[in-house]
RNA sequence: GCCGAGGUGGCAGAAUGGUUAAUGCGACGGACUGCAGAUCCGUUUCCUGGGGGUUCGAUUCCCUCCCUCGGCUCCA
């Protein structure tokens, strides 16, 4: 296991990850409430922790990555009411949409998506434990957490309860003993799915599901908790209060990792604001790698401002440069059998050093932007060797390709796409016809053939070795 | 009001107590091309919010102010 340093929000320091049970690492990421389509902000979070999991696995950690699904809450209920659907059917449908988008985005690192409503027994037990220990009280068929009873409350976010502004966003429930208390169990309302409980029929509060699930799946203490910064308070604060009070063990997690928000025109991208861009649409229009590149082109903790008019346009251009070098290397290697020459020793060493540096960057709180910068620099090396490629032996070719294999494994960029042979004969024939037209100076005909190919999604690039072609990416004109 | 995160070139966005502050996009010039594109080379010399302080040296550390965003118990 390579040592990895991670920034922890709670202690506000970057320190080495020491798994509680090496080489296992428990990773929990919250924030999936399937009541509508995923947007670009969700994509950023998903790619962030996908890369965290990929990196740790590369370094020899056995990551168990859990992402919970809040399949029943106020928003699900409201939306279901609007659409006239059963709430659990609605959330199931949007969850499928979510996993479909994740699959296309290349996010395959999540081991398990537990549904909140499958953990009602655990939730009831945890609430009971909190009541027994004096941290919670029943009132009017609901159960509330008594924040005043938990001394470390506010440690994660730096908030002092006295300084809060009650009712800033959410109306204060009159049954609460104190405005900062939060609901663990919600008394049943007509028409809602409900479960029996010692306090009457009802359903789980939002915060409790996470800790009921994590205590069950990851233990009373675990390694990494991820989420976006907007959940730091109150949600993550509540998780600490619940779990540590219920189990008597602390700290709940060793590292609180908070990803910067995706904003757009200076505002958080959010359904309530209504400024969302659909994740699925963006994947469709730009391709998954352009999106991943966009997200990873900044540090995960930084806020990222999405400009619909240019952000992905710019990422597409940049990614095309990065991926183009990888592709030309691959195609060039396929086009000629390996030769006899090795790489100059200095170059071989430089690539070794590059690979080591890439791992070092990731091991230092996941510095993806700098890793990408190094991959661009490697692209220039590849360009330099491209003309000499036919003479290079297999080992040299592999060394040149190694950084791209790294990029694929860790960042999910520069995948090897098997060149589709389908229709290739027709393209070759068209290119030959175009060459003949060019040969006799009939440029009108040559350009017509080229634009026909463009229409068919084939990009023609004339180079020193003659015309080459490739299939256009999803968003290339 | 309080808590948190930010403010770096035309734009996006890294990093660092110390020679020219990455990388990319864009722009411009050149090579190659019938043209375009791709690629390569070069240029884009005075870019670190304001003001103090510590230091031989601050963009980095400290104080203060301004601005933006997030949160304040349903928001990834």
Coordinates of C-alpha atoms (C1' of nucleotides) in Angstrom, one line a residue:
Chain A
X1 CA 0.0 0.0 0.0
X2 CA 1.4 3.3 -1.1
X3 CA 1.0 6.0 1.7
X4 CA -1.7 8.4 0.7
X5 CA -2.4 11.9 2.3
X6 CA -5.9 13.2 2.4
X7 CA -7.3 16.5 3.6
X8 CA -9.8 16.1 6.5
X9 CA -12.4 18.8 7.0
X10 CA -12.9 18.1 10.6
X11 CA -9.3 18.5 11.8
X12 CA -8.5 20.9 8.9
X13 CA -5.3 19.1 8.1
X14 CA -3.8 16.9 5.5
X15 CA -2.5 13.7 6.9
X16 CA -1.8 10.1 6.0
X17 CA -4.6 7.6 5.6
X18 CA -4.1 4.8 8.0
X19 CA -6.9 2.3 7.4
X20 CA -8.6 0.9 10.5
X21 CA -8.3 -2.6 9.1
X22 CA -5.6 -2.6 6.5
X23 CA -5.7 -3.0 3.6
X24 CA -9.5 -2.4 3.7
X25 CA -10.8 1.1 3.4
X26 CA -14.4 1.9 4.0
X27 CA -15.7 4.7 1.9
X28 CA -19.2 6.2 2.2
X29 CA -20.5 8.9 0.0
X30 CA -23.9 10.5 0.6
X31 CA -26.2 12.6 -1.4
X32 CA -28.2 10.6 -3.8
X33 CA -31.9 11.4 -3.6
X34 CA -33.5 10.1 -6.8
X35 CA -36.5 12.3 -7.3
X36 CA -35.3 13.8 -10.6
X37 CA -32.7 13.4 -13.3
X38 CA -29.0 13.8 -12.2
X39 CA -27.4 17.1 -13.1
X40 CA -23.8 18.1 -13.8
X41 CA -23.2 18.8 -10.1
X42 CA -24.0 15.2 -9.3
X43 CA -21.6 14.1 -12.0
X44 CA -18.8 16.1 -10.4
X45 CA -19.3 14.4 -7.1
X46 CA -19.5 11.0 -8.6
X47 CA -16.4 11.4 -10.7
X48 CA -14.5 12.8 -7.7
X49 CA -15.0 9.8 -5.6
X50 CA -14.8 7.4 -8.5
X51 CA -11.2 8.7 -8.9
X52 CA -10.6 8.5 -5.1
X53 CA -11.6 4.8 -5.2
X54 CA -9.7 4.0 -8.4
X55 CA -6.5 5.6 -6.9
X56 CA -6.7 3.8 -3.6
X57 CA -7.3 0.5 -5.3
X58 CA -4.4 1.1 -7.6
X59 CA -2.3 1.6 -4.5
X60 CA -3.3 -1.7 -3.0
X61 CA -6.1 -0.7 -0.7
X62 CA -9.2 -2.8 -0.8
X63 CA -11.9 -0.1 -1.0
X64 CA -15.5 -0.9 0.0
X65 CA -17.4 2.0 -1.5
X66 CA -21.0 2.5 -0.4
X67 CA -23.3 5.2 -1.7
X68 CA -26.6 5.4 0.0
X69 CA -29.9 6.1 -1.8
X70 CA -32.4 8.3 0.0
X71 CA -35.3 6.7 -1.8
X72 CA -37.9 8.2 0.5
X73 CA -37.9 11.8 1.8
X74 CA -39.9 15.0 1.5
X75 CA -38.7 15.7 -2.0
X76 CA -39.5 12.3 -3.3
X77 CA -42.9 12.5 -1.7
X78 CA -43.6 15.9 -3.2
X79 CA -42.5 14.9 -6.7
X80 CA -44.5 11.7 -6.5
X81 CA -47.5 13.7 -5.5
X82 CA -47.0 16.0 -8.5
X83 CA -46.7 13.1 -10.9
X84 CA -49.3 10.9 -9.3
X85 CA -46.9 8.1 -8.7
X86 CA -46.1 5.8 -5.8
X87 CA -43.0 7.5 -4.1
X88 CA -40.9 4.3 -4.0
X89 CA -41.7 3.6 -7.6
X90 CA -40.6 7.1 -8.5
X91 CA -37.3 6.9 -6.6
X92 CA -36.7 3.4 -8.1
X93 CA -37.1 4.8 -11.6
X94 CA -34.8 7.8 -11.0
X95 CA -32.3 5.5 -9.4
X96 CA -32.1 3.4 -12.5
X97 CA -31.6 6.7 -14.5
X98 CA -28.7 7.5 -12.1
X99 CA -27.0 4.2 -12.5
X100 CA -27.4 4.3 -16.2
X101 CA -25.7 7.7 -16.3
X102 CA -22.9 6.4 -14.0
X103 CA -22.3 3.5 -16.2
X104 CA -21.9 5.8 -19.3
X105 CA -19.7 8.2 -17.3
X106 CA -17.3 5.3 -16.5
X107 CA -18.2 5.3 -12.8
X108 CA -18.0 1.7 -11.9
X109 CA -16.3 1.9 -8.5
X110 CA -19.3 1.9 -6.2
X111 CA -19.7 -1.5 -4.6
X112 CA -23.1 -1.1 -3.1
X113 CA -26.1 1.3 -3.3
X114 CA -28.2 0.6 -0.1
X115 CA -31.7 2.0 -0.1
X116 CA -32.7 3.8 3.0
X117 CA -36.0 2.0 3.3
X118 CA -34.2 -1.4 3.4
X119 CA -32.6 -0.3 6.7
X120 CA -35.6 0.6 8.7
X121 CA -34.8 -2.0 11.4
X122 CA -31.3 -0.6 11.8
X123 CA -32.8 3.0 11.9
X124 CA -35.3 2.0 14.6
X125 CA -32.6 0.4 16.6
X126 CA -30.3 3.4 16.4
X127 CA -33.1 5.8 17.3
X128 CA -33.9 3.6 20.3
X129 CA -30.3 3.6 21.4
X130 CA -30.2 7.4 21.2
X131 CA -33.4 7.6 23.4
X132 CA -32.0 5.1 25.8
X133 CA -28.8 7.1 26.1
X134 CA -30.7 10.3 26.6
X135 CA -29.8 11.9 23.3
X136 CA -33.3 11.9 21.8
X137 CA -36.9 12.4 22.8
X138 CA -40.3 11.6 21.4
X139 CA -42.8 14.3 20.8
X140 CA -46.1 14.2 18.9
X141 CA -45.3 10.8 17.3
X142 CA -41.9 12.1 16.0
X143 CA -38.5 11.6 17.6
X144 CA -36.0 14.4 17.8
X145 CA -32.3 14.6 18.5
X146 CA -31.4 16.8 21.4
X147 CA -28.4 18.7 20.1
X148 CA -27.6 20.3 23.4
X149 CA -26.8 16.8 24.8
X150 CA -24.0 16.2 22.4
X151 CA -21.0 18.4 23.4
X152 CA -18.9 18.0 20.3
X153 CA -21.7 19.3 18.1
X154 CA -20.4 21.8 15.6
X155 CA -16.8 20.5 15.6
X156 CA -16.9 19.5 11.9
X157 CA -18.3 22.8 10.6
X158 CA -17.0 25.2 13.2
X159 CA -20.6 26.3 13.9
X160 CA -21.7 27.4 17.3
X161 CA -25.3 26.5 18.0
X162 CA -26.0 29.9 19.6
X163 CA -24.9 31.7 16.5
X164 CA -27.2 29.9 14.1
X165 CA -30.1 31.6 12.6
X166 CA -33.1 29.3 13.1
X167 CA -35.6 29.1 10.3
X168 CA -33.1 30.5 7.7
X169 CA -34.4 28.1 5.2
X170 CA -36.6 25.6 7.0
X171 CA -39.6 26.4 9.2
X172 CA -39.0 25.4 12.8
X173 CA -41.1 22.5 14.0
X174 CA -43.1 23.7 17.1
X175 CA -42.7 20.3 18.8
X176 CA -38.9 20.6 19.1
X177 CA -37.5 21.5 22.5
X178 CA -34.8 23.6 20.8
X179 CA -34.7 25.0 17.2
X180 CA -31.4 23.2 16.5
X181 CA -32.8 19.8 17.3
X182 CA -33.4 17.7 14.2
X183 CA -35.9 14.9 13.4
X184 CA -34.9 11.3 13.6
X185 CA -38.4 9.8 13.0
X186 CA -41.2 11.6 11.3
X187 CA -44.8 10.9 12.4
X188 CA -46.9 9.5 9.6
X189 CA -48.8 11.9 7.3
X190 CA -51.8 10.6 5.3
X191 CA -50.9 8.9 2.1
X192 CA -47.2 8.4 2.9
X193 CA -45.4 5.1 3.1
X194 CA -45.1 4.4 6.9
X195 CA -43.5 1.9 9.2
X196 CA -44.6 0.9 12.7
X197 CA -42.4 2.1 15.5
X198 CA -42.5 2.3 19.3
X199 CA -43.4 6.0 18.8
X200 CA -46.2 5.3 16.4
X201 CA -46.3 4.9 12.6
X202 CA -43.9 7.1 10.6
X203 CA -40.8 7.2 8.4
X204 CA -37.1 7.9 8.9
X205 CA -35.7 11.4 9.1
X206 CA -33.1 12.3 6.5
X207 CA -29.9 12.2 8.7
X208 CA -30.5 8.9 10.5
X209 CA -30.5 6.7 7.4
X210 CA -26.8 7.3 6.7
X211 CA -25.5 6.4 10.1
X212 CA -27.9 3.4 10.4
X213 CA -26.5 2.1 7.1
X214 CA -22.8 2.9 7.8
X215 CA -22.8 1.4 11.3
X216 CA -24.2 -1.7 9.8
X217 CA -22.1 -1.9 6.7
X218 CA -18.9 -0.1 7.6
X219 CA -18.9 -0.3 11.4
X220 CA -19.1 2.2 14.2
X221 CA -16.0 3.8 12.9
X222 CA -14.7 3.9 9.4
X223 CA -12.1 5.5 7.2
X224 CA -13.5 7.9 4.6
X225 CA -16.7 9.9 4.2
X226 CA -17.3 11.9 1.1
X227 CA -19.9 14.4 0.1
X228 CA -20.2 17.9 -1.3
X229 CA -19.5 21.0 0.9
X230 CA -23.2 21.9 1.0
X231 CA -23.9 18.9 3.2
X232 CA -21.3 19.7 5.8
X233 CA -23.8 21.4 8.0
X234 CA -26.2 20.2 9.2
X235 CA -26.2 16.8 7.6
X236 CA -22.7 15.6 8.3
X237 CA -22.7 17.2 11.7
X238 CA -25.9 15.3 12.4
X239 CA -24.2 12.0 11.3
X240 CA -21.5 12.5 13.8
X241 CA -23.9 13.4 16.6
X242 CA -26.1 10.3 15.9
X243 CA -23.4 7.7 15.4
X244 CA -21.0 8.7 18.1
X245 CA -23.8 9.1 20.6
X246 CA -25.5 5.9 19.7
X247 CA -22.4 3.7 19.6
X248 CA -20.3 5.5 22.2
X249 CA -17.4 5.3 19.7
X250 CA -15.5 8.2 18.2
X251 CA -14.6 9.5 15.7
X252 CA -17.2 8.2 13.4
X253 CA -14.9 8.7 10.4
X254 CA -11.2 9.4 10.1
X255 CA -11.4 11.6 7.1
X256 CA -14.3 13.9 6.1
X257 CA -13.7 14.7 2.4
X258 CA -15.7 17.5 0.9
X259 CA -15.9 18.2 -2.8
X260 CA -16.2 21.7 -4.1
X261 CA -19.6 22.6 -5.5
X262 CA -20.3 23.0 -9.2
X263 CA -21.8 26.5 -9.7
X264 CA -23.1 28.0 -12.8
X265 CA -23.1 31.8 -13.4
X266 CA -21.8 32.1 -9.8
X267 CA -24.7 30.1 -8.3
X268 CA -24.8 26.5 -7.0
X269 CA -26.3 24.2 -9.6
X270 CA -29.4 23.0 -7.9
X271 CA -32.8 21.8 -8.7
X272 CA -34.4 24.3 -6.3
X273 CA -32.7 27.1 -8.1
X274 CA -33.6 25.6 -11.4
X275 CA -30.3 26.2 -13.1
X276 CA -29.5 22.6 -13.7
X277 CA -27.9 21.0 -16.8
X278 CA -28.8 17.3 -17.3
X279 CA -26.0 14.9 -16.8
X280 CA -27.3 12.4 -19.3
X281 CA -27.7 15.1 -21.9
X282 CA -24.2 16.3 -21.4
X283 CA -22.8 12.7 -21.7
X284 CA -24.8 12.3 -24.8
X285 CA -23.7 15.6 -26.3
X286 CA -20.0 15.7 -25.3
X287 CA -19.1 12.1 -24.4
X288 CA -18.1 10.8 -21.0
X289 CA -14.4 11.6 -21.2
X290 CA -14.9 15.3 -22.0
X291 CA -17.0 15.5 -18.9
X292 CA -14.5 13.6 -16.7
X293 CA -11.8 15.8 -18.1
X294 CA -13.7 18.9 -17.2
X295 CA -14.3 17.8 -13.6
X296 CA -10.7 16.5 -13.1
X297 CA -9.1 19.5 -14.6
X298 CA -9.6 21.3 -11.3
X299 CA -8.8 20.1 -7.8
X300 CA -11.8 18.2 -6.3
X301 CA -12.0 20.6 -3.3
X302 CA -12.2 23.7 -5.4
X303 CA -15.5 25.2 -6.5
X304 CA -15.9 24.9 -10.3
X305 CA -18.0 27.4 -12.2
X306 CA -19.8 25.9 -15.2
X307 CA -20.3 28.1 -18.2
X308 CA -22.8 26.5 -20.5
X309 CA -21.4 28.4 -23.4
X310 CA -17.8 27.5 -23.1
X311 CA -16.8 25.1 -20.3
X312 CA -17.3 21.9 -22.2
X313 CA -16.3 23.4 -25.5
X314 CA -13.0 24.2 -24.0
X315 CA -12.7 20.8 -22.3
X316 CA -13.4 19.1 -25.6
X317 CA -10.6 21.0 -27.4
X318 CA -8.2 20.3 -24.6
X319 CA -9.2 16.6 -24.2
X320 CA -8.9 16.2 -28.0
X321 CA -5.2 17.3 -27.8
X322 CA -4.6 14.9 -24.9
X323 CA -6.4 12.0 -26.4
X324 CA -5.1 12.6 -29.9
X325 CA -1.6 11.9 -29.0
X326 CA -2.6 8.7 -27.3
X327 CA -4.6 7.7 -30.3
X328 CA -1.9 8.4 -32.8
X329 CA 0.6 6.5 -30.8
X330 CA -1.8 3.5 -30.7
X331 CA -2.6 3.7 -34.4
X332 CA 1.0 4.2 -35.4
X333 CA 2.0 1.1 -33.4
X334 CA -0.7 -0.9 -35.0
X335 CA 0.2 0.3 -38.5
X336 CA 3.7 -1.2 -38.4
X337 CA 5.3 -4.2 -36.8
X338 CA 7.7 -3.4 -33.9
X339 CA 11.2 -2.5 -35.0
X340 CA 14.6 -3.0 -33.3
X341 CA 15.3 0.3 -31.6
X342 CA 14.8 1.0 -28.0
X343 CA 14.0 4.4 -26.5
X344 CA 17.0 6.5 -25.7
X345 CA 17.9 5.7 -22.1
X346 CA 17.2 9.2 -20.9
X347 CA 13.7 9.1 -22.3
X348 CA 13.0 5.8 -20.7
X349 CA 14.1 7.2 -17.4
X350 CA 12.0 10.3 -17.9
X351 CA 8.9 8.2 -18.5
X352 CA 9.6 6.1 -15.4
X353 CA 10.0 9.3 -13.4
X354 CA 6.7 10.6 -14.9
X355 CA 4.8 7.5 -13.8
X356 CA 6.2 7.8 -10.3
X357 CA 5.3 11.5 -10.2
X358 CA 1.8 10.8 -11.4
X359 CA 1.3 8.4 -8.5
X360 CA 2.8 10.9 -6.1
X361 CA 0.4 13.6 -7.2
X362 CA -2.6 11.4 -6.6
X363 CA -1.2 10.2 -3.3
X364 CA -1.1 13.8 -2.2
X365 CA -4.8 14.5 -1.8
X366 CA -5.6 13.7 -5.4
X367 CA -3.9 16.4 -7.4
X368 CA -5.6 15.5 -10.7
X369 CA -5.0 18.9 -12.4
X370 CA -1.3 18.5 -12.2
X371 CA -1.4 14.9 -13.3
X372 CA -3.2 16.1 -16.4
X373 CA -0.6 18.8 -17.0
X374 CA 2.1 16.1 -17.0
X375 CA 0.1 14.0 -19.4
X376 CA 0.0 17.0 -21.8
X377 CA 3.7 17.3 -21.5
X378 CA 4.1 13.6 -22.3
X379 CA 2.0 14.2 -25.4
X380 CA 4.7 16.4 -26.8
X381 CA 7.2 13.5 -26.2
X382 CA 4.9 11.2 -28.1
X383 CA 4.6 13.6 -31.0
X384 CA 8.4 13.8 -31.1
X385 CA 8.7 10.0 -31.4
X386 CA 5.8 9.4 -33.7
X387 CA 7.8 9.7 -36.9
X388 CA 10.4 7.2 -35.6
X389 CA 7.7 4.8 -34.4
X390 CA 8.1 2.1 -37.1
X391 CA 11.7 1.6 -35.9
X392 CA 10.9 1.4 -32.2
X393 CA 10.6 -2.0 -30.5
X394 CA 7.6 -3.2 -28.6
X395 CA 9.1 -2.2 -25.2
X396 CA 9.7 1.3 -26.4
X397 CA 6.2 1.6 -27.7
X398 CA 4.8 0.3 -24.4
X399 CA 6.8 2.8 -22.4
X400 CA 5.4 5.6 -24.5
X401 CA 1.9 4.3 -24.0
X402 CA 2.3 3.7 -20.2
X403 CA 1.2 7.1 -19.1
X404 CA -2.0 6.7 -21.1
X405 CA -2.6 3.3 -19.5
X406 CA -2.2 5.1 -16.2
X407 CA -4.7 7.8 -17.2
X408 CA -7.2 5.2 -18.1
X409 CA -6.9 3.3 -14.9
X410 CA -6.8 6.2 -12.5
X411 CA -8.7 9.0 -14.3
X412 CA -10.8 7.1 -16.7
X413 CA -9.4 9.1 -19.6
X414 CA -7.9 8.0 -23.0
X415 CA -9.6 4.6 -23.3
X416 CA -8.5 2.3 -26.0
X417 CA -11.3 2.2 -28.6
X418 CA -11.0 -0.7 -30.9
X419 CA -11.0 0.9 -34.4
X420 CA -14.3 0.0 -35.9
X421 CA -13.7 -1.9 -39.1
X422 CA -17.3 -1.5 -39.9
X423 CA -17.7 0.6 -43.1
X424 CA -13.9 1.1 -43.2
X425 CA -13.7 -0.3 -46.7
X426 CA -16.1 2.3 -47.9
X427 CA -14.2 5.1 -46.3
X428 CA -10.9 3.8 -47.8
X429 CA -12.5 3.7 -51.2
X430 CA -13.8 7.3 -50.8
X431 CA -10.4 8.5 -49.7
X432 CA -8.8 6.9 -52.7
X433 CA -11.3 8.6 -55.0
X434 CA -10.5 11.8 -53.3
X435 CA -6.7 11.3 -53.8
X436 CA -7.3 10.7 -57.5
X437 CA -9.3 13.9 -57.7
X438 CA -6.6 15.8 -55.9
X439 CA -4.1 14.3 -58.2
X440 CA -5.7 15.7 -61.2
X441 CA -6.4 19.1 -59.5
X442 CA -10.1 18.5 -59.2
X443 CA -10.4 20.1 -55.8
X444 CA -14.1 20.7 -56.0
X445 CA -14.6 16.9 -56.3
X446 CA -12.0 16.3 -53.6
X447 CA -13.7 18.7 -51.2
X448 CA -17.1 17.2 -51.9
X449 CA -15.9 13.7 -51.0
X450 CA -14.4 15.1 -47.8
X451 CA -17.5 16.9 -46.7
X452 CA -19.6 13.8 -47.5
X453 CA -17.4 11.9 -45.2
X454 CA -17.7 14.6 -42.5
X455 CA -21.4 14.4 -42.7
X456 CA -21.1 10.7 -42.1
X457 CA -19.1 11.3 -38.9
X458 CA -15.7 10.7 -40.5
X459 CA -12.9 13.2 -39.8
X460 CA -10.3 13.4 -42.6
X461 CA -6.8 14.6 -41.7
X462 CA -4.2 15.1 -44.4
X463 CA -0.7 14.5 -43.1
X464 CA 2.8 13.8 -44.4
X465 CA 1.9 10.1 -44.9
X466 CA -1.2 10.8 -46.8
X467 CA -4.8 11.2 -45.7
X468 CA -5.9 9.5 -42.5
X469 CA -9.4 9.2 -41.1
X470 CA -11.1 8.6 -37.8
X471 CA -14.6 8.6 -36.4
X472 CA -15.6 11.9 -34.9
X473 CA -16.2 12.2 -31.2
X474 CA -19.8 12.6 -29.9
X475 CA -19.8 16.4 -30.1
X476 CA -17.5 17.2 -33.0
X477 CA -19.2 19.0 -35.7
Chain B
rG1 C1' -25.2 38.1 12.0
rC2 C1' -22.4 33.5 12.5
rC3 C1' -19.6 29.3 10.2
rG4 C1' -17.0 27.4 5.9
rA5 C1' -14.7 27.8 1.0
rG6 C1' -12.8 31.0 -2.6
rG7 C1' -10.5 35.9 -5.3
rU8 C1' -4.1 34.0 -9.8
rG9 C1' -3.1 36.2 -17.4
rG10 C1' -8.1 37.4 -22.6
rC11 C1' -10.5 32.7 -20.3
rA12 C1' -10.3 27.9 -17.4
rG13 C1' -7.2 26.5 -13.7
rA14 C1' -2.5 24.5 -10.7
rA15 C1' 1.6 25.4 -7.5
rU16 C1' 5.3 27.5 -4.4
rG17 C1' 8.9 31.3 1.7
rG18 C1' 13.6 32.4 -3.4
rU19 C1' 16.4 31.9 -10.5
rU20 C1' 11.6 32.9 -16.4
rA21 C1' 4.3 31.5 -11.4
rA22 C1' 2.5 25.1 -14.4
rU23 C1' -0.8 23.1 -17.8
rG24 C1' -4.8 23.9 -21.1
rC25 C1' -8.2 26.9 -24.1
rG26 C1' -8.2 31.2 -27.1
rA27 C1' -5.3 34.7 -30.1
rC28 C1' -1.1 35.8 -33.2
rG29 C1' 3.2 34.3 -36.3
rG30 C1' 5.8 30.2 -38.7
rA31 C1' 6.4 24.9 -40.7
rC32 C1' 3.4 21.4 -43.3
rU33 C1' -1.1 21.7 -46.8
rG34 C1' -4.3 23.1 -53.4
rC35 C1' -7.4 24.9 -49.2
rA36 C1' -9.1 23.5 -44.5
rG37 C1' -8.2 20.5 -40.4
rA38 C1' -4.8 17.8 -37.4
rU39 C1' 0.2 18.1 -35.9
rC40 C1' 4.8 20.6 -34.7
rC41 C1' 7.7 25.2 -33.4
rG42 C1' 7.5 30.2 -31.5
rU43 C1' 5.0 34.6 -29.3
rU44 C1' 1.0 36.2 -26.0
rU45 C1' 7.6 40.4 -21.9
rC46 C1' 5.1 44.4 -16.3
rC47 C1' -1.4 37.9 -14.2
rU48 C1' -1.5 36.2 -7.5
rG49 C1' -8.5 41.3 -4.7
rG50 C1' -7.0 46.2 -1.4
rG51 C1' -4.1 47.8 2.8
rG52 C1' -0.7 46.7 6.7
rG53 C1' 2.9 43.3 9.2
rU54 C1' 6.8 39.2 9.8
rU55 C1' 11.2 38.2 6.5
rC56 C1' 17.3 39.3 3.3
rG57 C1' 13.0 37.8 0.2
rA58 C1' 5.6 37.0 0.5
rU59 C1' 1.4 35.1 -4.5
rU60 C1' 2.6 31.6 -0.3
rC61 C1' 2.8 33.0 6.8
rC62 C1' 0.0 36.8 10.2
rC63 C1' -3.6 40.9 10.9
rU64 C1' -7.4 43.8 8.6
rC65 C1' -10.7 45.3 4.9
rC66 C1' -13.5 44.4 0.3
rC67 C1' -15.9 41.0 -3.0
rU68 C1' -18.1 36.1 -4.6
rC69 C1' -20.1 31.4 -3.4
rG70 C1' -22.0 27.6 0.1
rG71 C1' -24.5 26.6 4.9
rC72 C1' -27.5 28.0 9.2
rU73 C1' -31.4 21.6 10.8
rC74 C1' -35.7 19.1 3.6
rC75 C1' -30.4 20.7 -1.1
rA76 C1' -24.4 16.5 -4.3

